[in-house]
mmCIF file of C-alpha atoms in Angstrom:
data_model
loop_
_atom_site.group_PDB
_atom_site.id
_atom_site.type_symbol
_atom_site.label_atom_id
_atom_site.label_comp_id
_atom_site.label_asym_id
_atom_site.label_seq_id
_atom_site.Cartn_x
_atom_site.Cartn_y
_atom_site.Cartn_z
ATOM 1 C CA UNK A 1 34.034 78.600 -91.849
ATOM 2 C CA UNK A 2 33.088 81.783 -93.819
ATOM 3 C CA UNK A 3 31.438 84.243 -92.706
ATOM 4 C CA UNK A 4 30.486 88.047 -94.088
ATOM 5 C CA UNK A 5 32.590 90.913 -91.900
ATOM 6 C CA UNK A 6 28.753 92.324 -91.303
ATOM 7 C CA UNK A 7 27.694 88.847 -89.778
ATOM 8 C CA UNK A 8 31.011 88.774 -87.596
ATOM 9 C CA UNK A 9 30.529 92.303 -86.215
ATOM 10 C CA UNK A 10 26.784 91.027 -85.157
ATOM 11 C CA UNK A 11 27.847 87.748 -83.956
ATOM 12 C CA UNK A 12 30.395 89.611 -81.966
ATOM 13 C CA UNK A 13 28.558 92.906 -81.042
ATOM 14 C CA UNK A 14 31.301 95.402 -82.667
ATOM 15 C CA UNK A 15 30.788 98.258 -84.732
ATOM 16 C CA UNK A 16 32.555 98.161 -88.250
ATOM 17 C CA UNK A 17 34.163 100.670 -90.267
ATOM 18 C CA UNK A 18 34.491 99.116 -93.673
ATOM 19 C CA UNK A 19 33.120 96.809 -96.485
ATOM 20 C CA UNK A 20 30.378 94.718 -94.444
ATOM 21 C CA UNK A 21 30.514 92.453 -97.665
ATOM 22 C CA UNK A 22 33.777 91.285 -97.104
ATOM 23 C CA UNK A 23 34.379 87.205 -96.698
ATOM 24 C CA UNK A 24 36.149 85.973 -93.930
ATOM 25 C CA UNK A 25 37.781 82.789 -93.361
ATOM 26 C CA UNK A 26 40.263 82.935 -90.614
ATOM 27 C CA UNK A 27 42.304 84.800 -88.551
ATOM 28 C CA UNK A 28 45.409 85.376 -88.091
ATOM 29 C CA UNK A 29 48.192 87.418 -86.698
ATOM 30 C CA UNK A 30 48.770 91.007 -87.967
ATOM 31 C CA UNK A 31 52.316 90.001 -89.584
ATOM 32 C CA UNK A 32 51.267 86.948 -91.107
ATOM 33 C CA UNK A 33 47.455 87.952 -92.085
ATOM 34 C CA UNK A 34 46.160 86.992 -95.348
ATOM 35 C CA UNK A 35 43.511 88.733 -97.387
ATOM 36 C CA UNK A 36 40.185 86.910 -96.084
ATOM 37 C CA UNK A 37 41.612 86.974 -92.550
ATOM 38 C CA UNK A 38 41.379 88.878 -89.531
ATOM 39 C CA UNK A 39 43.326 89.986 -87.301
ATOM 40 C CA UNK A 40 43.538 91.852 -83.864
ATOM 41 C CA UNK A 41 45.570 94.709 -81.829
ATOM 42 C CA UNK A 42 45.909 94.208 -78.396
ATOM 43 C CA UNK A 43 49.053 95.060 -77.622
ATOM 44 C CA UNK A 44 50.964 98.987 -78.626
ATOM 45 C CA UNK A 45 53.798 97.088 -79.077
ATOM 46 C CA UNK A 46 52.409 95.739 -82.631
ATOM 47 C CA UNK A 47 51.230 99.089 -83.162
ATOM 48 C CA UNK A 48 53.911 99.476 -86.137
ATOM 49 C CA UNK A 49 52.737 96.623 -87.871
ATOM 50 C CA UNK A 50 49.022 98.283 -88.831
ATOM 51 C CA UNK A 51 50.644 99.687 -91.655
ATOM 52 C CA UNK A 52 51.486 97.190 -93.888
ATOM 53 C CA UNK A 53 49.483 94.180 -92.594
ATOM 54 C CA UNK A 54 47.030 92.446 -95.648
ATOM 55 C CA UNK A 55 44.082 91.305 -93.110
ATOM 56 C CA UNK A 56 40.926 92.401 -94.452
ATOM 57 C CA UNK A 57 39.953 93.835 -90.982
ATOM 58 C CA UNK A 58 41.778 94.455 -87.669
ATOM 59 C CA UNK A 59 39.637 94.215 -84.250
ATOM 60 C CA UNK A 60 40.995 97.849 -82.752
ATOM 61 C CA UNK A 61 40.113 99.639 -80.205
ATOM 62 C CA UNK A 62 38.155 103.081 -80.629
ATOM 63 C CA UNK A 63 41.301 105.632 -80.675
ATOM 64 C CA UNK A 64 43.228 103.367 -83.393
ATOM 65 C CA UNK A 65 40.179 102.882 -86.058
ATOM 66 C CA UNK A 66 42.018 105.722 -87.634
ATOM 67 C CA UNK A 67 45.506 103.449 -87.870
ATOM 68 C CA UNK A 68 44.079 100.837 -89.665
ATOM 69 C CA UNK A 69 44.521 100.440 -93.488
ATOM 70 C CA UNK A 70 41.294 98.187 -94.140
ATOM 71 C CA UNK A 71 38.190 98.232 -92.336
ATOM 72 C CA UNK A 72 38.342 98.017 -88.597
ATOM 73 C CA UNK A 73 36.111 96.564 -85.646
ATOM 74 C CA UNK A 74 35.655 98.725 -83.300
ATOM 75 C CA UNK A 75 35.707 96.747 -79.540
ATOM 76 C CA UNK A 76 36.128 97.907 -76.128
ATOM 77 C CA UNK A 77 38.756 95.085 -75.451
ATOM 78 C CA UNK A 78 39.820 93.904 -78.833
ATOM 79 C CA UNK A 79 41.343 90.547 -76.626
ATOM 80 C CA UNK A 80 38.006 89.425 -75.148
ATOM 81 C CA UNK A 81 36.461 89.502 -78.340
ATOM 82 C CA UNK A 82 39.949 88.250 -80.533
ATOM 83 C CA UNK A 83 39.079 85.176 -77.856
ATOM 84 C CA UNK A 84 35.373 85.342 -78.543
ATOM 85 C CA UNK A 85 36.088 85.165 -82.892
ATOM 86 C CA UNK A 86 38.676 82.517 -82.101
ATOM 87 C CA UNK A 87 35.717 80.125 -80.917
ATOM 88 C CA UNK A 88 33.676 80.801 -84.091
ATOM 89 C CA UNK A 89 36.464 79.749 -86.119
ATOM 90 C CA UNK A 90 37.518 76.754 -83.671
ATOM 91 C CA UNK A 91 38.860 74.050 -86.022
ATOM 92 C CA UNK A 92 38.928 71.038 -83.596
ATOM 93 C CA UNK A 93 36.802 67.833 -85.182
ATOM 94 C CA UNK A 94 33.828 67.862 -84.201
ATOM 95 C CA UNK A 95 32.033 66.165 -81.246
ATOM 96 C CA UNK A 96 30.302 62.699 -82.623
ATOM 97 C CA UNK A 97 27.993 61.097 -79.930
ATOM 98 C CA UNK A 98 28.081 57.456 -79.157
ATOM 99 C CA UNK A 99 30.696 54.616 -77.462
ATOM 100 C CA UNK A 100 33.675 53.111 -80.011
ATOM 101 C CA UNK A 101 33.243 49.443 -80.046
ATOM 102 C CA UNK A 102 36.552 49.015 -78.774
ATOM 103 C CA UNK A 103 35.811 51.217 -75.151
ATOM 104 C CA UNK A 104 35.489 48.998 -71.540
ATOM 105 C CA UNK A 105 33.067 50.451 -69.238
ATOM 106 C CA UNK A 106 31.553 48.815 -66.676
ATOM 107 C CA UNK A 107 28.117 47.641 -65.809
ATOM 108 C CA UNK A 108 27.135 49.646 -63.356
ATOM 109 C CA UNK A 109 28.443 52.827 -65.298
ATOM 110 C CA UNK A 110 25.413 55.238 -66.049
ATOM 111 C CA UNK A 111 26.608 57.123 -68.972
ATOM 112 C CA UNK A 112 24.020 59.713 -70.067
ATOM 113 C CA UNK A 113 22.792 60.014 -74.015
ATOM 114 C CA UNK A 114 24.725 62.094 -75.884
ATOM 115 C CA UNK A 115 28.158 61.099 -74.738
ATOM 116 C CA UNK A 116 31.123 60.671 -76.750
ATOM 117 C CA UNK A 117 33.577 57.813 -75.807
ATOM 118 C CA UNK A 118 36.630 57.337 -77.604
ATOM 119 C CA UNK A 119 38.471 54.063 -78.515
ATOM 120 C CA UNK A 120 39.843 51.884 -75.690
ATOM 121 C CA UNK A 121 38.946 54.369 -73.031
ATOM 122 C CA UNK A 122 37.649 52.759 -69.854
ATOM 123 C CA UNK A 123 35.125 53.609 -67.264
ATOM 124 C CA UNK A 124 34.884 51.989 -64.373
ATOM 125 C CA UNK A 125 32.356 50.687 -61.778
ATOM 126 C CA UNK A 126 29.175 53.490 -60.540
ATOM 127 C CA UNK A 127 30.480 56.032 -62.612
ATOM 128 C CA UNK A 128 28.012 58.881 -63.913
ATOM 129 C CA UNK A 129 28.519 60.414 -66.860
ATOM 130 C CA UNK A 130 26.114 63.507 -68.193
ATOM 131 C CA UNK A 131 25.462 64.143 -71.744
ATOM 132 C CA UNK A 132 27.134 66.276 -73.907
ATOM 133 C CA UNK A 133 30.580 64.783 -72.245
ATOM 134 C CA UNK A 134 33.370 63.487 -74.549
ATOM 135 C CA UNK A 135 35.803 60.976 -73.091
ATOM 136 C CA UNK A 136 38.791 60.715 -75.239
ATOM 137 C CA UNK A 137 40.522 57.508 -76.700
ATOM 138 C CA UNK A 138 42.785 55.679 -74.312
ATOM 139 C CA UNK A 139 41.140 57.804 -71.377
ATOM 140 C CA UNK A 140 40.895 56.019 -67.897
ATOM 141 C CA UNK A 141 37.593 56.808 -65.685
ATOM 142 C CA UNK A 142 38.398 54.925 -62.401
ATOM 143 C CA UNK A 143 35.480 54.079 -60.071
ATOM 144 C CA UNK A 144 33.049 56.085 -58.326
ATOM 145 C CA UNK A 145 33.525 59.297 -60.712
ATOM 146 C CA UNK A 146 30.936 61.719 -61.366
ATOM 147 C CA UNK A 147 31.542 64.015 -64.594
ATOM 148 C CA UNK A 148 29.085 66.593 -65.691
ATOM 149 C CA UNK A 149 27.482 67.989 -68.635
ATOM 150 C CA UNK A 150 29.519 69.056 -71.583
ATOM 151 C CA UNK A 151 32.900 68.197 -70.532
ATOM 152 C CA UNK A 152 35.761 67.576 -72.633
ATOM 153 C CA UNK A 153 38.457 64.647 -71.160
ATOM 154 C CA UNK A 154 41.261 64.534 -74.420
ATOM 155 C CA UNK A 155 42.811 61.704 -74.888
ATOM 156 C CA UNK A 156 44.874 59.524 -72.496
ATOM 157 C CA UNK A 157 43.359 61.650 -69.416
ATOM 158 C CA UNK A 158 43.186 59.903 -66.170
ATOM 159 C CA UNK A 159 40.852 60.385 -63.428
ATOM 160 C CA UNK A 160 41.835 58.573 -60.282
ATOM 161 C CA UNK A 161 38.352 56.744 -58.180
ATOM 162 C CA UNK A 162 36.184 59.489 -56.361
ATOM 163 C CA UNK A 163 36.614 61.955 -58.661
ATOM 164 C CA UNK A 164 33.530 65.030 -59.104
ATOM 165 C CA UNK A 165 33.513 67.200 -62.573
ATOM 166 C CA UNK A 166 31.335 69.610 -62.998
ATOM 167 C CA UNK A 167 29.663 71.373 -66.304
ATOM 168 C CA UNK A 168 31.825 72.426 -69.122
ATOM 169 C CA UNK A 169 35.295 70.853 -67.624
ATOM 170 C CA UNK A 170 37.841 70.526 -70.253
ATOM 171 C CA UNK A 171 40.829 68.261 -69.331
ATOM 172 C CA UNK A 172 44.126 67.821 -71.819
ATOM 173 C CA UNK A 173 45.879 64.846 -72.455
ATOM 174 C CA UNK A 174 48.540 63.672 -70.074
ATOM 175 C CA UNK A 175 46.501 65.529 -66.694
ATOM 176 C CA UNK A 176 46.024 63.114 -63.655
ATOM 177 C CA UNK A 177 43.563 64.057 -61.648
ATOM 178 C CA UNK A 178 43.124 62.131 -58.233
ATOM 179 C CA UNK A 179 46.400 60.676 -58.009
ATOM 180 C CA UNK A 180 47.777 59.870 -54.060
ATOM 181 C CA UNK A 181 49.012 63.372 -52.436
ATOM 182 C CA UNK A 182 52.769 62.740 -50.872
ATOM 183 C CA UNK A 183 52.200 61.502 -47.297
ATOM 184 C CA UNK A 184 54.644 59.449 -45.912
ATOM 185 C CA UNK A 185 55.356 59.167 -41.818
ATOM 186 C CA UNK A 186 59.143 58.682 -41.363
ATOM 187 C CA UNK A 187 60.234 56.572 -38.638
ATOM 188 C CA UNK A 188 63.748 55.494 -37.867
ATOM 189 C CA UNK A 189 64.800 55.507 -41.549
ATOM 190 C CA UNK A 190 61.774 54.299 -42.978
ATOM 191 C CA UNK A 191 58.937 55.750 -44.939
ATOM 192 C CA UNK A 192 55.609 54.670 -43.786
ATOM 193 C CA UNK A 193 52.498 55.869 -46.654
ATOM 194 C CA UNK A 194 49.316 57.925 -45.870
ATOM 195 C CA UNK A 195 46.789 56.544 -46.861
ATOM 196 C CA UNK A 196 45.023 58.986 -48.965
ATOM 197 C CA UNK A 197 41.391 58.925 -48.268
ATOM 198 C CA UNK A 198 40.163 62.559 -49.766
ATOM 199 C CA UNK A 199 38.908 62.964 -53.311
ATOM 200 C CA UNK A 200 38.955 65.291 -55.840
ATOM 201 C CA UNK A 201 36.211 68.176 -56.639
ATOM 202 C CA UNK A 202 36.343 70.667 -59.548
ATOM 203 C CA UNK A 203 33.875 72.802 -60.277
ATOM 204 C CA UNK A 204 32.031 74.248 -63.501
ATOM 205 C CA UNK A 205 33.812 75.928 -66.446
ATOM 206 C CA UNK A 206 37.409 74.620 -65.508
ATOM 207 C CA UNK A 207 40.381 73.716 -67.568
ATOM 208 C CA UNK A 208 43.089 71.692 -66.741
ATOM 209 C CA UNK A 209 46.193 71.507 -69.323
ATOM 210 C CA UNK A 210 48.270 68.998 -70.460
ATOM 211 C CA UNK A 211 50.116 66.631 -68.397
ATOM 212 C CA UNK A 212 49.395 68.565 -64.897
ATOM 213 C CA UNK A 213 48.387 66.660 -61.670
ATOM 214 C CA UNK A 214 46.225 67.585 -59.040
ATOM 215 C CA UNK A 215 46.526 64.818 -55.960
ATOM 216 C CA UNK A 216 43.586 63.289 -54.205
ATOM 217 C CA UNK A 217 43.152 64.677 -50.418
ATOM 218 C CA UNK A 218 44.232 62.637 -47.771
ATOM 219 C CA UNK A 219 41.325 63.603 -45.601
ATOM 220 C CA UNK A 220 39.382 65.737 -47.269
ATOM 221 C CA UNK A 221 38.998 66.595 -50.772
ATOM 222 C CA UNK A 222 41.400 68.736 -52.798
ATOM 223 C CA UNK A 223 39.199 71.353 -54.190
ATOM 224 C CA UNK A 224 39.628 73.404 -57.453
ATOM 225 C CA UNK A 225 36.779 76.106 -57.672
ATOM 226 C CA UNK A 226 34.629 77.198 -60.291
ATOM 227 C CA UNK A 227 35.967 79.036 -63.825
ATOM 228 C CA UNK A 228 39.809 78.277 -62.834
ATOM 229 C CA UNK A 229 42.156 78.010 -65.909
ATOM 230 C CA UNK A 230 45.095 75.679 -64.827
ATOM 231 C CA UNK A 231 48.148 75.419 -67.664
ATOM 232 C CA UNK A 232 50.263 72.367 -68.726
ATOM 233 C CA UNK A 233 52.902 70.770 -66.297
ATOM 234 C CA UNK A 234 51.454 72.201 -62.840
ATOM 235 C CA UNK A 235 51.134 70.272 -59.886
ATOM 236 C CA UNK A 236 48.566 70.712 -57.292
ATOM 237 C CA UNK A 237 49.175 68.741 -54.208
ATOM 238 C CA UNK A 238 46.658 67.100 -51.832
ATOM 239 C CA UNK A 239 43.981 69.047 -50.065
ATOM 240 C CA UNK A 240 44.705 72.547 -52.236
ATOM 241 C CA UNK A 241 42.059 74.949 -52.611
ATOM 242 C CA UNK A 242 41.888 77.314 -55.466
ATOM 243 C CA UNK A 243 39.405 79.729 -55.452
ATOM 244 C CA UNK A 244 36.824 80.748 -58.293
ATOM 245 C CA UNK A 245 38.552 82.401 -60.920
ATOM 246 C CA UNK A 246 41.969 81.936 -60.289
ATOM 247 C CA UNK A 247 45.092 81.179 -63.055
ATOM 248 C CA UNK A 248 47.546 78.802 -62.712
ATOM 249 C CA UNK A 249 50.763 79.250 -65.097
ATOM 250 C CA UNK A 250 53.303 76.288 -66.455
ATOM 251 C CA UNK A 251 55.853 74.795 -64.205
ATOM 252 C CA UNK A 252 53.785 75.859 -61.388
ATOM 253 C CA UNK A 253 53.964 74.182 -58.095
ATOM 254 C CA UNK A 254 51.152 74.082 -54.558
ATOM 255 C CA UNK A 255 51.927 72.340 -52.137
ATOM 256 C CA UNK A 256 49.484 70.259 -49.725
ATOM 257 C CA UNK A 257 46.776 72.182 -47.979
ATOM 258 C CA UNK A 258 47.923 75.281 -49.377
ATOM 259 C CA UNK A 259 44.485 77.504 -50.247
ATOM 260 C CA UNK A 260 44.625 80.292 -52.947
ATOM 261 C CA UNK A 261 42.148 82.640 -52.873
ATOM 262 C CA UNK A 262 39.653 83.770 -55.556
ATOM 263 C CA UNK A 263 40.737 85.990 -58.635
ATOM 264 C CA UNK A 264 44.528 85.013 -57.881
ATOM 265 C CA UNK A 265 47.013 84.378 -60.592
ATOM 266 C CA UNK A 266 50.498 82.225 -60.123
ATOM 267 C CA UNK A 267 52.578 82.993 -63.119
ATOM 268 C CA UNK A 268 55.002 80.177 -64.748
ATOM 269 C CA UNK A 269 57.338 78.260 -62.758
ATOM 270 C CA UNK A 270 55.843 79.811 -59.436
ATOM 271 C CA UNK A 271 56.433 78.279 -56.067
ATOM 272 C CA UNK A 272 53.912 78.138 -53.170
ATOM 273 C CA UNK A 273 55.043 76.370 -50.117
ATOM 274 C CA UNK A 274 52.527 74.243 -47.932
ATOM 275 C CA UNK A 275 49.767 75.101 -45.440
ATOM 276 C CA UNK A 276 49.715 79.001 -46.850
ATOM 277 C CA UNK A 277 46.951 81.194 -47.054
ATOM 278 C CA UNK A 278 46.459 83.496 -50.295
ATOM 279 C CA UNK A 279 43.789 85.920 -50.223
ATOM 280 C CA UNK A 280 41.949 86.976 -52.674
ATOM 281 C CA UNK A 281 43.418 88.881 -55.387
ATOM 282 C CA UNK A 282 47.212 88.314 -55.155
ATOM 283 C CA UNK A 283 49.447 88.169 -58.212
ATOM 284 C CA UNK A 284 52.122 86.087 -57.441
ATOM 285 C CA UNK A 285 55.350 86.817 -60.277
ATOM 286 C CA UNK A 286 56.943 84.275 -62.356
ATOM 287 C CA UNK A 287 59.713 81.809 -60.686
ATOM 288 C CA UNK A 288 58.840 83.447 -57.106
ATOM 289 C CA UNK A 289 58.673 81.495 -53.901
ATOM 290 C CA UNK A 290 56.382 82.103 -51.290
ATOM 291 C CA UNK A 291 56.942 80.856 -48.027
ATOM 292 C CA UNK A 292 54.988 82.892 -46.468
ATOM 293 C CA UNK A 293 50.605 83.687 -46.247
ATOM 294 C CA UNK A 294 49.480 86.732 -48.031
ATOM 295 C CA UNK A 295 47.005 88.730 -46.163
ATOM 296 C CA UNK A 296 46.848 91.903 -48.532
ATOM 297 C CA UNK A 297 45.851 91.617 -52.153
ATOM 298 C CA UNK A 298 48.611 93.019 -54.665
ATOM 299 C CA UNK A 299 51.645 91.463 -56.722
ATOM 300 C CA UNK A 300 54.165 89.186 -55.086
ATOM 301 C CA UNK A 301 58.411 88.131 -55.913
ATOM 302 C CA UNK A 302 61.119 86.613 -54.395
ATOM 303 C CA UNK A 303 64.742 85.891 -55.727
ATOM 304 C CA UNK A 304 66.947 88.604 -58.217
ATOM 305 C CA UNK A 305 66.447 90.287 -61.083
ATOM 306 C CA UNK A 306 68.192 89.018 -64.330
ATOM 307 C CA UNK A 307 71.388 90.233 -64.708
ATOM 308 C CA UNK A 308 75.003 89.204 -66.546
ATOM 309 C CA UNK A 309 76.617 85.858 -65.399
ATOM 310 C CA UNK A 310 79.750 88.079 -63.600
ATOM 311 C CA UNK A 311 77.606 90.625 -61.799
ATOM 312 C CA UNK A 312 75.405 87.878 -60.331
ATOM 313 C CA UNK A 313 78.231 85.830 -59.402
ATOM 314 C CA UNK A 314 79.478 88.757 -57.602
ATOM 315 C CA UNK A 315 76.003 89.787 -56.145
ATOM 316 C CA UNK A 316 75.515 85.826 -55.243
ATOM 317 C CA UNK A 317 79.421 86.637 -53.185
ATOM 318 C CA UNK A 318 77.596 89.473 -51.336
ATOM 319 C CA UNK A 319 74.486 87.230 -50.443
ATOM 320 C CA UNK A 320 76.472 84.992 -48.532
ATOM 321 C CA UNK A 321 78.123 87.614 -46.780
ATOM 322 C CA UNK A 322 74.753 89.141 -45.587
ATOM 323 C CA UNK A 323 75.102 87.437 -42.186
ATOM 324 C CA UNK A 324 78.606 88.153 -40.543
ATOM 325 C CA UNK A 325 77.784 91.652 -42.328
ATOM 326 C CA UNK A 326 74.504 92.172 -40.197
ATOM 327 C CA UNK A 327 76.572 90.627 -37.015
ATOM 328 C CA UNK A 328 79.464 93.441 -37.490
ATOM 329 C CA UNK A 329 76.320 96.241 -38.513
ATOM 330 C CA UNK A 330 74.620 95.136 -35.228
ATOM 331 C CA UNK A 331 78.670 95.498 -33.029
ATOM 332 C CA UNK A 332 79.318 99.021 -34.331
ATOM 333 C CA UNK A 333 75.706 99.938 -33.155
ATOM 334 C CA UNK A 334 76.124 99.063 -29.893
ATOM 335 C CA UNK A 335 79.733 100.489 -29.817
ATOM 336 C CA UNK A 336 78.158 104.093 -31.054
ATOM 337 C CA UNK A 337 75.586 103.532 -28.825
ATOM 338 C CA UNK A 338 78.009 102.532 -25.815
ATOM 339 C CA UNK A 339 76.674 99.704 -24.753
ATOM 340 C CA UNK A 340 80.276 97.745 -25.833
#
């Protein structure tokens, strides 16, 4: 794509401070920007590199037009519209309507015109499938699924049976979505499976990265609202409810009947135990187990701060100790107290 630096600051509603002429072609980062690129500052910590960066413009707040050596666009949140530029210059291939000769859907499929579908996919019996929807090659649509308008399944997705998309759902490769929740009834040694009879139901404007899993309900469906952004390698257990406009990091974990509220975010490698309540709000910190519902909106931890191997091996001592030391705290109370 090029595009003049006047047309960008229309398309993008920010005011510019430099050669409206310009040609752009790309962006890039402020260290590695090119002449014919543009770049951003989001973050003071890149202040520094201003200076001696070669973008031909820098998306900058108002109190650092000043700092910048080329001409500058002027945004209230240089991010949101970095992310907005980013989709003008989106270089994935682009969407070709109609069904590769080599795809398997069934006859009682109703697949919308305007759909994509990719070689050797599959879609299976009374599936619906509204325009503007691109099902990647190798991509499995089990029975009885209903996906929406505009949504993107990449390649090698799978959708378990009874599974509802909505608008604008974008799906990476690797993500399962409706697989069997883990239910098992133990009796005298043995295992004995839940059947899982819940579906799955995600709403408009979601995305779902690569290779996570969000189970099937056992009962009733497992739910994920409306504008949630879920990263790659999280799993969502069966019957989970995350609320509209929540964010889900890497290496996250839910599990079963666990509901997060809306507005939450669960940062990487996160742990939420089952049958919790999060309320709306809540920021729960990287690697941090909750065990616990959250009644009170704010920002949530567990576990220790990073510190050298040989002062946590000696703080990880202490932690064991914690007991008999609260047993001998609690005997010299009631000694001082004289009831020993």
């Amino acid at each position: 794509m090029k595009i003049t630096l006047g047309e960008l600051a229309t398309k993008l509603g920010l005011t510019l401070k430099g050669e409206a002429g310009t040609m752009i072609t790309g962006l890039n980062t402020l260290k590695e920007a090119q002449v014919g690129e543009i770049s951003f500052l989001a973050n003071p910590s890149y202040q520094s590199q201003l200076a001696e960066s070669q973008a031909s413009a820098v998306i900058v707040a108002e109190d650092q037009a000043e700092l910048v050596t080329s001409s500058a666009l002027i945004s209230a949140n240089p991010y949101l519209s970095f992310a907005q530029a980013s989709q003008l210059f989106n270089n994935r291939p682009a969407f070709s309507a109609g069904i590769h000769e080599t795809a398997v859907i069934a006859d009682t499929a109703v697949i919308a015109d305007g759909v994509s579908v990719g070689a050797n996919a599959v879609i299976g019996e009374h599936c619906q499938i509204a325009s503007g929807t691109e099902i990647g090659a190798s991509t499995v649509v089990s029975d009885h699924c209903v996906i929406g308008e505009s949504c993107q399944l990449n390649p090698n997705v799978t959708l378990y049976h009874n599974v509802v998309l909505g608008d604008r759902v974008t799906i990476h490769s690797g993500a399962v979505i409706g697989a069997d929740g883990f239910g098992f009834a133990p009796d005298q040694g043995k295992w004995h499976k839940i059947c899982q009879l819940g579906g799955v139901r995600i709403g408009n404007d979601v995305e779902i990265g690569a290779n996570t899993t969000v189970d099937r309900g056992a009962l009733d469906d497992t739910v994920i609202e409306d504008d949630v952004i879920i990263d790659n390698l999280v799993q969502i257990a069966h019957n989970v409810r995350v609320g509209k406009g929540s964010a889900i990091a890497g290496c996250a974990g839910i599990a079963g009947s666990t509901t997060v509220g809306q507005y939450c975010t669960v940062a990487g490698g996160a742990g939420l135990a089952g049958h919790l309540n999060i309320t709306d709000g809540v920021h729960i910190g990287p690697m941090a187990l909750i065990s616990k519902s959250i009644t009170e909106k704010g920002a949530y931890g567990s576990g220790t701060a990073q510190m050298p191997m040989k002062e946590w091996r000696r703080s990880a001592t202490r932690f064991r100790q914690l007991d008999s030391m609260a047993k001998r705290l609690q005997q010299l109370e009631k000694i001082q107290k004289g009831e020993v």
